CSV table of C-alpha atoms and ligand atoms in Angstrom, one decimal:
chain,number,residue,atom,x,y,z
S,204,MET,CA,2.7,-13.2,24.8
S,205,GLN,CA,5.8,-11.3,25.8
S,206,ASP,CA,5.5,-7.5,25.6
S,207,LYS,CA,8.7,-5.9,24.2
S,208,THR,CA,9.4,-2.3,23.1
S,209,PHE,CA,12.1,-1.6,20.7
S,210,GLY,CA,13.3,1.9,19.9
S,211,TYR,CA,14.6,2.9,16.4
S,212,ARG,CA,16.1,6.0,14.9
S,213,ILE,CA,14.3,7.9,12.1
S,214,ALA,CA,16.7,8.2,9.2
S,215,LYS,CA,14.7,10.7,7.2
S,216,THR,CA,11.3,12.5,7.3
S,217,ILE,CA,9.3,13.3,4.2
S,218,ASP,CA,6.2,15.5,4.1
S,219,ALA,CA,3.4,15.1,1.6
S,220,ASP,CA,-0.3,15.9,1.2
S,221,VAL,CA,-1.2,12.2,0.7
S,222,VAL,CA,0.7,9.0,1.5
S,223,VAL,CA,-0.5,5.9,-0.2
S,224,CYS,CA,0.7,2.6,1.3
S,225,GLY,CA,0.7,-0.2,-1.2
S,226,GLY,CA,1.3,0.1,-5.0
S,227,GLY,CA,-1.2,-2.5,-6.3
S,228,VAL,CA,-3.6,-1.4,-8.9
S,229,ALA,CA,-5.8,0.3,-6.3
S,230,GLY,CA,-2.9,2.2,-4.7
S,231,ALA,CA,-1.3,3.1,-8.0
S,232,MET,CA,-4.6,4.6,-9.3
S,233,ALA,CA,-5.2,6.4,-6.0
S,234,ALA,CA,-1.7,8.0,-6.1
S,235,VAL,CA,-2.0,9.0,-9.8
S,236,ALA,CA,-5.5,10.5,-9.2
S,237,ALA,CA,-4.4,12.4,-6.1
S,238,ALA,CA,-1.4,13.8,-7.9
S,239,ARG,CA,-3.4,14.8,-10.9
S,240,ALA,CA,-5.8,16.5,-8.6
S,241,GLY,CA,-3.0,18.7,-7.3
S,242,ALA,CA,-1.8,16.9,-4.2
S,243,SER,CA,1.9,16.0,-3.4
S,244,VAL,CA,1.9,12.2,-3.1
S,245,VAL,CA,4.3,9.6,-1.8
S,246,LEU,CA,3.5,6.0,-2.9
S,247,VAL,CA,5.0,3.3,-0.6
S,248,GLU,CA,5.5,-0.2,-2.0
S,249,ARG,CA,7.4,-3.2,-0.5
S,250,TYR,CA,8.5,-4.5,-3.9
S,251,GLY,CA,10.7,-2.8,-6.5
S,252,PHE,CA,7.7,-2.5,-8.9
S,253,LEU,CA,4.1,-1.7,-8.8
S,254,GLY,CA,1.0,-3.7,-9.5
S,255,GLY,CA,0.5,-6.1,-6.5
S,256,ASN,CA,-1.7,-9.1,-7.5
S,257,ALA,CA,-1.8,-7.7,-11.0
S,258,THR,CA,2.0,-8.1,-11.5
S,259,ALA,CA,3.6,-9.9,-8.5
S,260,GLY,CA,0.6,-12.2,-8.4
S,261,ALA,CA,0.5,-12.5,-12.3
S,262,VAL,CA,-3.3,-12.4,-12.4
S,263,ALA,CA,-3.1,-11.3,-16.0
S,264,GLN,CA,-6.7,-10.4,-16.9
S,265,PHE,CA,-8.9,-7.5,-15.9
S,266,ASN,CA,-12.4,-8.8,-15.6
S,267,SER,CA,-15.8,-7.4,-16.0
S,268,TRP,CA,-15.9,-3.9,-17.4
S,269,GLN,CA,-19.5,-4.1,-18.3
S,270,THR,CA,-22.9,-5.7,-17.5
S,271,ALA,CA,-23.7,-9.0,-19.2
S,272,ASN,CA,-25.6,-7.1,-21.9
S,273,GLY,CA,-22.6,-4.8,-22.6
S,274,ARG,CA,-23.3,-1.6,-20.7
S,275,ARG,CA,-19.9,-0.1,-19.5
S,276,VAL,CA,-19.7,0.4,-15.8
S,277,VAL,CA,-15.9,0.8,-15.3
S,278,ALA,CA,-13.8,3.4,-17.2
S,279,GLY,CA,-11.7,6.4,-16.1
S,280,LEU,CA,-8.1,5.6,-15.2
S,281,ALA,CA,-8.7,1.9,-15.7
S,282,ASP,CA,-9.3,2.6,-19.4
S,283,GLU,CA,-6.2,4.6,-19.5
S,284,VAL,CA,-4.2,1.6,-18.1
S,285,VAL,CA,-5.6,-0.6,-20.9
S,286,ALA,CA,-4.9,2.0,-23.6
S,287,ARG,CA,-1.3,2.4,-22.4
S,288,LEU,CA,-0.8,-1.4,-22.2
S,289,GLY,CA,-2.1,-1.5,-25.8
S,290,ARG,CA,0.5,1.0,-26.9
S,291,TYR,CA,3.3,-1.3,-25.6
S,292,GLY,CA,1.6,-4.2,-27.3
S,293,GLY,CA,1.0,-5.7,-23.8
S,294,ALA,CA,-2.8,-6.2,-23.8
S,295,GLY,CA,-5.4,-7.9,-25.9
S,296,GLU,CA,-8.8,-6.3,-26.9
S,297,HIS,CA,-11.9,-6.3,-24.6
S,298,ALA,CA,-13.3,-9.8,-25.3
S,299,THR,CA,-16.5,-11.4,-24.2
S,300,PHE,CA,-16.4,-14.9,-22.8
S,301,VAL,CA,-18.7,-17.3,-21.1
S,302,MET,CA,-17.7,-18.7,-17.8
S,303,SER,CA,-17.9,-22.4,-17.0
S,304,THR,CA,-20.9,-21.3,-14.8
S,305,GLY,CA,-22.6,-19.9,-17.9
S,306,HIS,CA,-22.2,-16.2,-16.9
S,307,ARG,CA,-21.2,-13.9,-19.8
S,308,MET,CA,-18.6,-11.2,-19.0
S,309,ASP,CA,-15.8,-9.3,-20.7
S,310,ARG,CA,-12.1,-9.2,-19.9
S,311,VAL,CA,-8.8,-7.8,-21.1
S,312,GLU,CA,-5.8,-10.1,-21.0
S,313,TYR,CA,-2.5,-8.4,-20.4
S,314,ALA,CA,1.2,-9.1,-19.9
S,315,PRO,CA,2.1,-8.5,-16.2
S,316,GLU,CA,5.6,-7.4,-17.0
S,317,VAL,CA,4.3,-4.6,-19.3
S,318,LEU,CA,1.8,-3.5,-16.6
S,319,LYS,CA,4.9,-2.7,-14.4
S,320,LEU,CA,6.1,-0.3,-17.1
S,321,VAL,CA,2.7,1.3,-17.6
S,322,LEU,CA,2.3,1.9,-13.8
S,323,ASP,CA,5.8,3.4,-13.7
S,324,ASP,CA,4.9,5.8,-16.5
S,325,MET,CA,1.7,6.8,-15.0
S,326,VAL,CA,3.0,7.6,-11.5
S,327,GLN,CA,6.1,9.4,-12.8
S,328,GLU,CA,4.2,11.5,-15.3
S,329,ALA,CA,1.7,12.5,-12.6
S,330,GLY,CA,4.6,13.6,-10.3
S,331,VAL,CA,4.0,10.9,-7.6
S,332,ARG,CA,7.1,10.2,-5.5
S,333,PRO,CA,7.4,6.4,-5.5
S,334,LEU,CA,9.2,5.0,-2.4
S,335,LEU,CA,9.9,1.4,-3.5
S,336,HIS,CA,11.4,-1.4,-1.4
S,337,ALA,CA,9.7,0.2,1.6
S,338,SER,CA,7.5,-1.8,4.0
S,339,VAL,CA,5.1,-0.4,6.5
S,340,LEU,CA,6.6,-0.7,9.9
S,341,ASP,CA,4.5,1.5,12.2
S,342,VAL,CA,1.9,4.2,12.3
S,343,ARG,CA,1.8,7.1,14.8
S,344,VAL,CA,-1.7,8.2,15.8
S,345,ALA,CA,-3.0,11.0,18.0
S,346,GLY,CA,-6.6,10.3,18.9
S,347,ARG,CA,-8.5,10.0,15.6
S,348,HIS,CA,-5.7,11.5,13.5
S,349,ILE,CA,-3.0,9.5,11.7
S,350,ASP,CA,0.2,11.6,12.2
S,351,SER,CA,2.8,9.6,10.3
S,352,VAL,CA,3.7,6.3,8.8
S,353,HIS,CA,7.1,4.8,9.4
S,354,VAL,CA,8.4,2.6,6.7
S,355,LEU,CA,11.5,0.3,6.7
S,356,THR,CA,13.8,1.0,3.7
S,357,LYS,CA,17.4,0.4,2.7
S,358,SER,CA,18.1,3.9,4.1
S,359,GLY,CA,16.6,2.9,7.5
S,360,VAL,CA,13.3,4.0,8.9
S,361,VAL,CA,11.7,6.8,6.9
S,362,GLU,CA,8.9,8.8,8.5
S,363,LEU,CA,6.1,10.0,6.2
S,364,ARG,CA,4.0,12.8,7.4
S,365,ALA,CA,0.8,13.5,5.4
S,366,GLN,CA,-2.6,15.1,5.7
S,367,VAL,CA,-4.3,11.9,4.4
S,368,LEU,CA,-3.3,8.2,4.5
S,369,ILE,CA,-4.7,5.9,1.8
S,370,ASP,CA,-4.1,2.3,2.8
S,371,ALA,CA,-3.9,0.3,-0.4
S,372,SER,CA,-1.7,-2.5,1.0
S,373,GLY,CA,-4.4,-5.1,0.3
S,374,ASP,CA,-3.9,-6.5,3.8
S,375,ILE,CA,-4.5,-3.0,5.2
S,376,ASP,CA,-1.2,-3.2,7.2
S,377,ALA,CA,-1.0,0.5,7.9
S,378,LEU,CA,-4.5,0.8,9.4
S,379,GLN,CA,-3.8,-2.4,11.3
S,380,ARG,CA,-0.7,-0.8,12.8
S,381,ALA,CA,-2.8,2.2,13.6
S,382,GLY,CA,-5.3,0.1,15.6
S,383,ALA,CA,-8.2,0.0,13.2
S,384,THR,CA,-11.0,-2.6,13.6
S,385,PHE,CA,-11.7,-5.2,11.0
S,386,LEU,CA,-14.7,-7.1,9.9
S,387,GLU,CA,-15.0,-10.7,11.2
S,388,LEU,CA,-16.1,-13.7,9.1
S,389,ASP,CA,-19.5,-15.0,9.9
S,390,ASP,CA,-20.1,-18.6,10.9
S,391,GLY,CA,-19.5,-21.0,8.0
S,392,GLU,CA,-17.4,-18.4,6.1
S,393,ALA,CA,-13.7,-18.8,5.4
S,394,LEU,CA,-11.2,-16.4,3.8
S,395,GLN,CA,-11.0,-16.9,0.1
S,396,PRO,CA,-7.9,-19.1,-0.7
S,397,ALA,CA,-4.7,-17.8,-2.3
S,398,THR,CA,-3.4,-19.1,-5.6
S,399,MET,CA,0.1,-19.4,-7.1
S,400,MET,CA,-0.3,-18.4,-10.7
S,401,PHE,CA,2.0,-20.0,-13.2
S,402,ARG,CA,3.0,-19.4,-16.8
S,403,PHE,CA,3.0,-22.4,-19.1
S,404,GLY,CA,3.7,-22.7,-22.8
S,405,PRO,CA,3.9,-23.0,-25.7
S,406,ILE,CA,0.2,-23.9,-26.1
S,407,ASP,CA,-1.4,-24.8,-29.4
S,408,PHE,CA,-4.3,-22.4,-28.7
S,409,ALA,CA,-6.2,-23.5,-31.8
S,410,ARG,CA,-6.6,-27.0,-30.3
S,411,PHE,CA,-6.8,-25.9,-26.6
S,412,GLU,CA,-9.6,-23.4,-27.3
S,413,ALA,CA,-11.4,-25.8,-29.5
S,414,LEU,CA,-12.2,-28.0,-26.5
S,415,SER,CA,-15.8,-27.7,-25.5
S,416,LYS,CA,-16.9,-26.6,-22.0
S,417,THR,CA,-17.9,-30.2,-21.3
S,418,GLU,CA,-14.4,-31.5,-22.4
S,419,ILE,CA,-12.6,-28.9,-20.3
S,420,ALA,CA,-14.8,-29.7,-17.3
S,421,ALA,CA,-14.1,-33.4,-17.7
S,422,LEU,CA,-10.3,-32.9,-18.0
S,423,ALA,CA,-10.3,-30.6,-15.0
S,424,ARG,CA,-12.4,-33.1,-12.9
S,425,ARG,CA,-10.1,-36.0,-13.9
S,426,GLY,CA,-7.0,-34.0,-12.9
S,427,TYR,CA,-8.6,-33.0,-9.6
S,428,ASP,CA,-9.8,-36.6,-8.8
S,429,ASP,CA,-6.3,-37.9,-9.7
S,430,GLY,CA,-4.7,-35.5,-7.2
S,431,GLN,CA,-2.8,-33.6,-10.0
S,432,LEU,CA,-4.9,-30.4,-9.8
S,433,ALA,CA,-5.6,-28.6,-6.5
S,434,ARG,CA,-9.0,-27.5,-7.9
S,435,ALA,CA,-11.2,-28.8,-10.7
S,436,ALA,CA,-10.4,-26.0,-13.1
S,437,LEU,CA,-8.3,-25.3,-16.2
S,438,HIS,CA,-8.7,-21.5,-16.0
S,439,SER,CA,-6.1,-19.5,-17.9
S,440,SER,CA,-5.5,-16.2,-19.7
S,441,ARG,CA,-3.4,-15.8,-22.8
S,442,ASP,CA,-0.1,-13.9,-22.8
S,443,PRO,CA,-0.3,-11.2,-25.5
S,444,PHE,CA,3.3,-11.7,-26.6
S,445,SER,CA,3.6,-15.4,-26.9
S,446,ALA,CA,1.8,-18.8,-27.1
S,447,ASP,CA,1.9,-19.0,-23.3
S,448,GLY,CA,-0.9,-18.9,-20.8
S,449,TRP,CA,-1.1,-17.8,-17.2
S,450,PHE,CA,-2.9,-20.6,-15.3
S,451,ASN,CA,-5.1,-19.9,-12.2
S,452,ILE,CA,-5.7,-23.4,-10.9
S,453,GLY,CA,-4.1,-23.6,-7.4
S,454,ARG,CA,-5.8,-23.4,-4.1
S,455,LEU,CA,-4.2,-22.5,-0.8
S,456,GLY,CA,-6.5,-22.1,2.2
S,457,ILE,CA,-4.5,-19.6,4.4
S,458,ASP,CA,-4.7,-16.4,6.3
S,459,ALA,CA,-2.1,-14.4,4.3
S,460,THR,CA,-1.5,-12.0,7.2
S,461,ASP,CA,0.0,-15.0,9.1
S,462,ALA,CA,3.7,-14.7,8.1
S,463,MET,CA,4.5,-18.4,8.7
S,464,ALA,CA,1.4,-19.5,6.8
S,465,LEU,CA,2.2,-17.2,3.9
S,466,GLY,CA,5.7,-18.6,3.5
S,467,ALA,CA,4.5,-22.2,3.7
S,468,ALA,CA,1.8,-21.3,1.0
S,469,GLU,CA,4.5,-20.0,-1.4
S,470,ILE,CA,6.3,-23.4,-1.2
S,471,GLU,CA,3.1,-25.4,-1.5
S,472,GLY,CA,1.9,-23.1,-4.3
S,473,ARG,CA,4.9,-23.8,-6.4
S,474,ARG,CA,4.4,-27.6,-5.8
S,475,GLN,CA,0.8,-27.4,-6.9
S,476,ALA,CA,1.8,-25.4,-10.0
S,477,TRP,CA,4.5,-27.9,-11.0
S,478,LYS,CA,2.1,-30.8,-10.6
S,479,ALA,CA,-0.6,-29.0,-12.6
S,480,ALA,CA,1.9,-28.3,-15.4
S,481,GLN,CA,2.8,-32.0,-15.7
S,482,TYR,CA,-0.9,-32.8,-15.9
S,483,LEU,CA,-1.4,-30.2,-18.7
S,484,ARG,CA,1.5,-31.7,-20.7
S,485,ARG,CA,0.4,-35.2,-20.3
S,486,CYS,CA,-3.4,-35.0,-20.6
S,487,VAL,CA,-4.6,-31.7,-22.1
S,488,PRO,CA,-4.9,-31.3,-25.9
S,489,GLY,CA,-2.8,-28.4,-27.2
S,490,CYS,CA,-0.5,-28.5,-24.1
S,491,GLU,CA,1.7,-31.4,-25.0
S,492,GLN,CA,4.8,-29.3,-25.9
S,493,GLY,CA,4.4,-26.9,-23.0
S,494,GLN,CA,6.4,-26.5,-19.9
S,495,LEU,CA,6.3,-24.4,-16.7
S,496,ARG,CA,8.0,-21.2,-17.6
S,497,ALA,CA,7.5,-19.0,-14.5
S,498,PHE,CA,5.7,-18.8,-11.2
S,499,GLY,CA,4.1,-15.6,-9.9
S,500,THR,CA,6.6,-13.6,-7.8
S,501,GLN,CA,4.3,-14.4,-4.9
S,502,VAL,CA,1.0,-16.2,-4.3
S,503,GLY,CA,-1.9,-14.1,-5.3
S,504,VAL,CA,-4.0,-13.2,-2.2
S,505,ARG,CA,-7.7,-12.8,-2.7
S,506,GLU,CA,-8.9,-11.8,0.8
S,507,THR,CA,-7.5,-10.8,4.2
S,508,ARG,CA,-8.5,-7.8,6.2
S,509,ARG,CA,-11.6,-5.7,5.4
S,510,ILE,CA,-12.0,-2.5,7.4
S,511,VAL,CA,-15.1,-1.6,9.5
S,512,GLY,CA,-16.1,1.5,7.6
S,513,ASP,CA,-18.8,4.1,8.0
S,514,HIS,CA,-20.9,1.9,5.7
S,515,VAL,CA,-20.4,-1.9,5.5
S,516,LEU,CA,-21.4,-2.9,2.0
S,517,THR,CA,-23.5,-6.1,1.8
S,518,SER,CA,-24.2,-8.6,-1.0
S,519,GLU,CA,-27.9,-7.8,-0.5
S,520,GLU,CA,-27.1,-4.2,-1.5
S,521,LEU,CA,-25.2,-5.4,-4.5
S,522,LEU,CA,-28.0,-7.7,-5.6
S,523,ARG,CA,-30.9,-5.2,-5.2
S,524,PRO,CA,-28.9,-3.0,-6.4
S,525,GLU,CA,-28.9,-0.2,-3.8
S,526,GLN,CA,-28.5,3.3,-5.2
S,527,PHE,CA,-26.1,5.3,-3.0
S,528,PRO,CA,-26.1,9.1,-3.0
S,529,ASP,CA,-22.4,8.9,-2.3
S,530,ALA,CA,-21.6,6.3,-4.9
S,531,ILE,CA,-18.0,6.7,-6.2
S,532,ALA,CA,-17.6,3.6,-8.4
S,533,ALA,CA,-19.7,0.9,-10.0
S,534,GLY,CA,-19.2,-2.8,-10.8
S,535,ALA,CA,-20.8,-5.7,-12.5
S,536,TYR,CA,-18.6,-8.6,-11.4
S,537,PRO,CA,-20.7,-11.5,-9.9
S,538,ILE,CA,-20.3,-12.8,-6.4
S,539,ASP,CA,-17.4,-15.3,-6.8
S,540,ILE,CA,-16.4,-17.3,-3.8
S,541,HIS,CA,-13.6,-19.9,-4.1
S,542,PRO,CA,-14.1,-22.3,-1.2
S,543,ALA,CA,-10.9,-22.5,0.8
S,544,ALA,CA,-11.5,-26.2,1.8
S,545,GLY,CA,-12.1,-27.4,-1.8
S,546,GLY,CA,-15.2,-28.0,-3.8
S,547,GLU,CA,-17.1,-25.9,-6.3
S,548,LEU,CA,-17.1,-22.1,-6.7
S,549,ARG,CA,-20.1,-20.2,-5.3
S,550,TYR,CA,-20.9,-18.0,-8.2
S,551,GLU,CA,-23.9,-15.7,-8.2
S,552,GLY,CA,-24.4,-14.2,-11.6
S,553,LEU,CA,-26.2,-10.9,-12.0
S,554,GLY,CA,-29.0,-10.0,-14.3
S,555,ASP,CA,-28.3,-8.9,-17.9
S,556,ASP,CA,-28.1,-5.2,-17.2
S,557,HIS,CA,-27.3,-5.4,-13.5
S,558,ALA,CA,-24.6,-3.1,-12.0
S,559,TYR,CA,-24.1,-2.1,-8.4
S,560,GLN,CA,-22.5,0.8,-6.7
S,561,ILE,CA,-19.8,1.4,-4.0
S,562,PRO,CA,-20.4,4.2,-1.6
S,563,TYR,CA,-17.7,6.6,-0.5
S,564,ARG,CA,-18.5,5.8,3.2
S,565,SER,CA,-17.2,2.2,2.7
S,566,LEU,CA,-13.7,3.6,2.2
S,567,ILE,CA,-13.7,5.5,5.5
S,568,PRO,CA,-12.5,3.5,8.5
S,569,VAL,CA,-14.4,4.2,11.7
S,570,GLY,CA,-12.3,5.8,14.4
S,571,PHE,CA,-10.1,7.9,12.1
S,572,ASP,CA,-10.6,11.3,10.5
S,573,ASN,CA,-7.8,11.3,7.8
S,574,ALA,CA,-7.6,7.9,6.4
S,575,LEU,CA,-9.2,5.9,3.5
S,576,ALA,CA,-8.9,2.2,2.5
S,577,VAL,CA,-9.1,1.0,-1.1
S,578,GLY,CA,-8.9,-2.2,-3.1
S,579,ARG,CA,-9.5,-5.4,-1.4
S,580,GLY,CA,-9.6,-3.8,2.1
S,581,VAL,CA,-12.8,-1.8,1.5
S,582,SER,CA,-15.6,-2.2,4.1
S,583,ALA,CA,-17.7,-5.0,2.7
S,584,THR,CA,-19.0,-8.3,4.0
S,585,HIS,CA,-17.2,-11.5,2.9
S,586,SER,CA,-19.8,-12.1,0.1
S,587,ALA,CA,-19.9,-8.5,-1.1
S,588,HIS,CA,-16.1,-8.4,-1.1
S,589,ALA,CA,-16.3,-11.5,-3.3
S,590,ALA,CA,-17.7,-9.3,-6.1
S,591,ILE,CA,-16.0,-5.9,-5.6
S,592,ARG,CA,-12.5,-7.3,-5.1
S,593,VAL,CA,-11.6,-7.5,-8.9
S,594,MET,CA,-9.0,-5.2,-10.4
S,595,THR,CA,-11.4,-3.2,-12.6
S,596,ILE,CA,-13.4,-2.1,-9.5
S,597,SER,CA,-10.2,-1.8,-7.4
S,598,MET,CA,-8.9,0.7,-10.0
S,599,ALA,CA,-12.1,2.7,-10.0
S,600,VAL,CA,-12.2,2.8,-6.2
S,601,GLY,CA,-8.6,3.8,-6.1
S,602,GLN,CA,-9.2,6.7,-8.5
S,603,ALA,CA,-12.0,7.9,-6.4
S,604,ALA,CA,-10.0,7.7,-3.2
S,605,GLY,CA,-7.1,9.6,-4.8
S,606,VAL,CA,-9.4,12.5,-5.8
S,607,ALA,CA,-11.1,12.5,-2.4
S,608,ALA,CA,-7.8,12.6,-0.6
S,609,ALA,CA,-6.6,15.5,-2.6
S,610,MET,CA,-9.8,17.3,-1.8
S,611,ALA,CA,-9.4,16.5,1.9
S,612,ALA,CA,-5.8,17.7,1.9
S,613,GLN,CA,-6.9,21.2,1.0
S,614,PRO,CA,-5.9,23.6,3.9
S,615,SER,CA,-9.6,24.3,4.6
S,616,GLN,CA,-10.3,20.6,5.2
S,617,ALA,CA,-7.2,19.7,7.2
S,618,GLY,CA,-7.2,16.1,6.0
S,619,HIS,CA,-10.8,15.4,7.2
S,620,VAL,CA,-12.1,12.8,4.7
S,621,ARG,CA,-15.7,13.1,6.0
S,622,ALA,CA,-15.6,16.8,5.1
S,623,VAL,CA,-15.2,16.0,1.4
S,624,SER,CA,-18.3,17.1,-0.5
S,625,THR,CA,-19.5,13.9,-2.2
S,626,PRO,CA,-21.5,15.7,-4.9
S,627,ALA,CA,-18.3,17.6,-5.8
S,628,LEU,CA,-16.3,14.4,-5.7
S,629,ARG,CA,-18.7,12.6,-7.9
S,630,GLU,CA,-18.8,15.5,-10.4
S,631,ARG,CA,-15.0,15.5,-10.6
S,632,LEU,CA,-14.9,11.7,-11.1
S,633,LEU,CA,-17.5,11.9,-13.9
S,634,GLY,CA,-15.5,14.8,-15.5
S,635,ASP,CA,-12.5,12.5,-15.4
S,636,GLY,CA,-14.3,9.8,-17.3
S,637,ALA,CA,-15.3,7.5,-14.4
S,638,LYS,CA,-18.6,5.6,-14.3
S,639,LEU,CA,-20.6,5.7,-11.1
S,640,ALA,CA,-23.6,3.5,-12.1
F,902,LIG,C1,-5.4,-15.8,-7.9
F,902,LIG,C2,-6.2,-14.6,-8.1
F,902,LIG,C3,-7.0,-14.5,-9.3
F,902,LIG,C4,-7.7,-13.3,-9.5
F,902,LIG,N1,-8.4,-13.2,-10.7
F,902,LIG,C5,-8.8,-12.0,-11.1
F,902,LIG,C6,-9.3,-11.8,-12.4
F,902,LIG,O1,-9.3,-12.7,-13.2
F,902,LIG,N2,-9.6,-10.5,-12.8
F,902,LIG,C7,-9.6,-9.5,-11.9
F,902,LIG,O2,-9.9,-8.4,-12.3
F,902,LIG,N3,-9.3,-9.7,-10.6
F,902,LIG,C8,-8.8,-10.9,-10.2
F,902,LIG,N4,-8.4,-11.1,-8.9
F,902,LIG,C9,-8.6,-10.1,-7.9
F,902,LIG,C10,-7.5,-9.0,-7.9
F,902,LIG,O3,-6.3,-9.4,-8.4
F,902,LIG,C11,-7.3,-8.3,-6.6
F,902,LIG,O4,-8.4,-8.2,-5.8
F,902,LIG,C12,-6.8,-6.9,-6.8
F,902,LIG,O5,-5.6,-7.0,-7.5
F,902,LIG,C13,-6.6,-6.1,-5.5
F,902,LIG,O6,-5.8,-5.0,-5.7
F,902,LIG,P1,-5.2,-4.2,-4.5
F,902,LIG,O7,-4.5,-3.1,-5.1
F,902,LIG,O8,-6.3,-3.8,-3.5
F,902,LIG,O9,-4.3,-5.2,-3.7
F,902,LIG,P2,-3.0,-5.9,-4.0
F,902,LIG,O10,-2.9,-6.3,-5.4
F,902,LIG,O11,-2.8,-7.0,-3.0
F,902,LIG,O12,-1.9,-4.8,-3.8
F,902,LIG,C14,-1.4,-4.4,-2.5
F,902,LIG,C15,0.0,-3.8,-2.7
F,902,LIG,O13,0.5,-3.4,-1.4
F,902,LIG,C16,1.8,-3.9,-1.3
F,902,LIG,N5,2.0,-4.1,0.2
F,902,LIG,C17,1.4,-5.0,0.9
F,902,LIG,N6,1.8,-4.9,2.2
F,902,LIG,C18,2.6,-3.9,2.2
F,902,LIG,C19,3.4,-3.4,3.3
F,902,LIG,N7,3.3,-3.8,4.6
F,902,LIG,N8,4.2,-2.3,3.0
F,902,LIG,C20,4.3,-1.9,1.8
F,902,LIG,N9,3.6,-2.4,0.7
F,902,LIG,C21,2.8,-3.4,1.0
F,902,LIG,C22,1.9,-5.1,-2.1
F,902,LIG,O14,3.2,-5.5,-2.5
F,902,LIG,C23,1.0,-4.8,-3.3
F,902,LIG,O15,1.7,-4.1,-4.3
F,902,LIG,C24,-7.7,-12.3,-8.6
F,902,LIG,C25,-6.9,-12.4,-7.4
F,902,LIG,C26,-6.2,-13.5,-7.2
F,902,LIG,C27,-5.4,-13.6,-5.9
């Protein structure tokens, strides 16, 4: 490969206590929590709106707030998001449903466009400075210390100097630029596929939802065998404002950090969605009058880079479940692996009252003193990530990282994230309504 060095001029420098790169649900919660804990915060996001997979990816349902028998394990800022969505009329109630695999869980369906407004409100009210339309370009490092993040904006390259960096970019682009190390897949593992979500309607939900699990499975199998569906599923969530549904039935086996592959997947994802919509119209009861109304702004990306952290969370620890003294969030979502090459989901349900914990050490990248990773970049094996990747848990982890970063940014700590007292962090999170078990 050719080695080239390009210079560029810094158009502007901004100082803050905490810089959060990536405004998905994990980054938005991290920014809000850090600002509410007293830090000055800049939130960098490449799009003109926040939410990531939750808005641009149009995932449209927050899954798994509680154990199968109904014990709440995620709350805090995530609850506030749902309450605010409700005030705009943009979310349904917590509803229990039974997966095709037989697992019982709860979810909240929401309107992705309204979530953009809710996240705008939350960051602005908290005093976070959002830097939208800004992409991570480079990171300057001195030894174990992140000095600054350079982002490309309409005003040119902006330098962001902070005590603490929180990488919430999903793909963990900032830490990648800083030279961090990432976990490898084991033999036989593949990155979870991406999916182009699409909105379809109107749907006669009375008839669609009256279909039995067996009927749905048979229709999905027929669509897949006929080459109309990319996976044998008719999984959707209902738009709270209309008789439309957001369908999650595409499958794109790519590494989304490969720019050419990502672009090709957007095109293929739209083709898959179009074909699936025709199948719904033709063959699925309740969908005869529907048409494809919208694609996600981009393909939803389930998995890319996961940091090597001070602790690598494993699926064995989730299944035991291991009790961590530095637990900063909890979850109850099962291990849910979509095979990239096709075929059935690997879905490992948990026991009725089973919840697991996420330790603070899994947010700390080895080799750096003043950085944290949140959301789908947390240090976890492929199979543990398959459980903790959902938005409920991402919001809880984001909240914890925000508070931790504000604590680390105190002058006495000089940005050192390992110097944060985890008992004090946990106490603060519990005081703010979070659940840790
Ligand atoms: C198809 C699909 C279905 C899913 N289904 C569910 C479900 O039903 N329920 C559930 O709870 N979860 C579900 N998930 C999982 C969930 O959506 C994600 O794991 C979660 O949203 C991760 O949040 P995040 O904030 O870590 O990352 P992301 O949502 O990926 O956010 C990252 C943010 O960083 C920004 N960014 C990225 N790179 C840069 C850069 N270089 N510079 C600046 N900004 C950058 C992005 O634009 C984005 O806003 C699903 C995911 C997918 C893909």
